[in-house]
Amino acid sequence: MYSRKEKWMKLQDLKHAGLKKWIDEVAALTKPEAIVIADGSDAQYQQLVDEMVASGLATPLNPEKKPGSIAFFSDPSDVARVENRTYIAAASKEAAGPTNNWIDPTELKKTMTGLYDGCMKGRTLYVIPFSMGPVGSNIAKIGVELTDSAYVVTNMMIMTRVGEKVLDVLGSDGEYVQCLHSVGKPLADGESDEGKWPCAPIEQKYISHFPESREIWSYGSGYGGNALLGKKCLALRIASVLAKDEGWLAEHMLILKITNPEGEAKYVAAAFPSACGKTNLAMLVPTIPGWKVETIGDDIAWMKFGADGRLYAINPEAGFFGVAPGTSLDSNPNAMYSLEKNSIFTNCALTEDNDVWWEGIGYDAPSKLTDWKGNEWVQDKGNKEQAPASHPNARFTAPASQCPSIAPEWEDPKGVPIDAILFGGRRPHTVPLVHQARDWNHGVFLGSIVGSEITAAALDLKAGTIRRDPFAMLPFCGYHMGEYFEHWINLGKTHDQSKMPKIFYVNWFRKTDDGKWLWPGFGENSRVLKWVFEACAGTAKTQDTAIGIMPTADAIDRPEGVSEDDMAELLCLDRDGWLKEVADIRENHYPKFGDKLPKELADMLDIMENNLKAVDASASCGSCC
Ligand code: OXD
Ligand code: MN
């Protein structure tokens, strides 16, 4: 047993007795044919790639167009995170809260142990020691993922710091988060999954988190957030529990650095629900002369208080797992340059000369393509019903170090001091381009009411309705969301608020009544970031309003194509719209959290309502709303 691939580090070389024991237990249960320890070396990465290419699972891309890169095509049923099969198996249902799926942990472990039994027969068990955050940073955490997917190993090698350097920090008894993963679908005797993307049927998929024991067990999916367990599972769901217990924050936030023409820099963290352009904002190219934006991270921020009372953030990841469709040299040139080489593409379309193509890449499809399902695909521009060539959730996995806008300090182990936190979502009406919270609790209130418009009918919601996603954490909080709000409120009570980040709510997605965008977005969002910068520096032109601090009408430079009237509409106080918002929060949103809703937030809602009612209805926003 375990005789294959002996040239890599061996099990007996591991110094950590607890880790060795766990690997032995998992191997005894899952019965792999071999065990390989991921050492993080280029040679091992290349060997895994070569094996996946040889088996037909990976397609090598044209070395002249995408050097060092490969493409994968998943099973058509395994294309995204599966929220309805994602569980927070806390000791009680109450601890998981009303917004998470829950199964009793003992029962869930029993079910999953049954599924794991023998599931790796004929396959290799890979051991991936990884660090979320720069190795050795006091904000970083170590995890070890055991998986039977080489696709997962290569993606984890880009997305996290993997290998011997991590084992060195772990030493002989260091703490780590156990992450167990199998693609599922055990092989029958004599069967091989060469070239196939194995996965289990939906009812056998489980993405399970055991917050008390800090364990992750994932079964049945090989895709993204279900399988790369350092990302959403560890860095958000488990880390949010650690953060609550240890007094810090694990958030679904990008981190960027903005520098003014005088060379002064501020650091901004920003939370938006999925598919609201976090990667684009993190890599924005400013349109205002003299200003510079650099990237620290595009998806997750871990923030801890420093000795000076400020909140310091690291990006726990080392790569980008970005949505490909819509990414182009226009929408996000820095992402396009990041993925030029050494990248992994999943479910993109393939050109005849082995390059990738996706909808919204910025140029027409070449005459013939292979779509993500492996079928020949010829673009039919007149046909709006034509199925896309790449899956809408097709992804690129690219090293962050290849991003031209990456900030030199992106791997600073002590993190960067955060000056501003932004919340936002897709809100075609009501919510202005930007407003600022009056204080910390008001900021927590703004985070708690984040929502985004459903653009196409999804789940049980009708298109056009607002799906609340507080702090953009609803799918990612590992405990009761009411307690999560409380944790944020408590940080404001126990720390010097004058040193804490200022909090803002932004909305790039305002539309006119006939459905046109009021704000151009993308690089032009730098104009809003400039106002945020000035608000942090105390130099912004501001006015106090019923909903918080807002820019004066002339405070934000107008981009080309945005008229004075458009700007007035973007910055108006829509009294009636906000009163409807208050009613929706009161009736439909806050009651979900029951008696765990902090009183401070209920009070904020009352204050906002009273403020709005005191506004003269006829004078609230002239004719624009
Ligand atoms: C992601 C998400 O993939 O938020 O980052 O869904
Ligand atoms: Mn995300």
Tab-separated table of C-alpha atoms and ligand atoms in Angstrom, residues 81 231-232 252 274-275 278 299 321 395 476, ligand 1:
chain	number	residue	atom	x	y	z
A	81	ARG	CA	-21.256	26.184	-4.677
A	231	LYS	CA	-11.495	29.431	0.788
A	232	LYS	CA	-15.124	29.755	1.821
A	252	HIS	CA	-16.121	38.371	2.754
A	274	SER	CA	-21.317	37.440	-4.822
A	275	ALA	CA	-21.453	38.676	-8.426
A	278	LYS	CA	-15.554	42.636	-5.985
A	299	ASP	CA	-12.508	38.127	-1.802
A	321	PHE	CA	-10.583	32.306	-8.182
A	395	ARG	CA	-13.541	30.418	-13.411
A	476	PHE	CA	-20.529	32.179	4.743
B	1	OXD	C1	-17.132	33.549	-4.701
B	1	OXD	C2	-18.476	33.841	-4.180
B	1	OXD	O1	-16.972	32.598	-5.472
B	1	OXD	O2	-18.592	34.761	-3.377
B	1	OXD	O3	-16.198	34.270	-4.345
B	1	OXD	O4	-19.452	33.168	-4.553
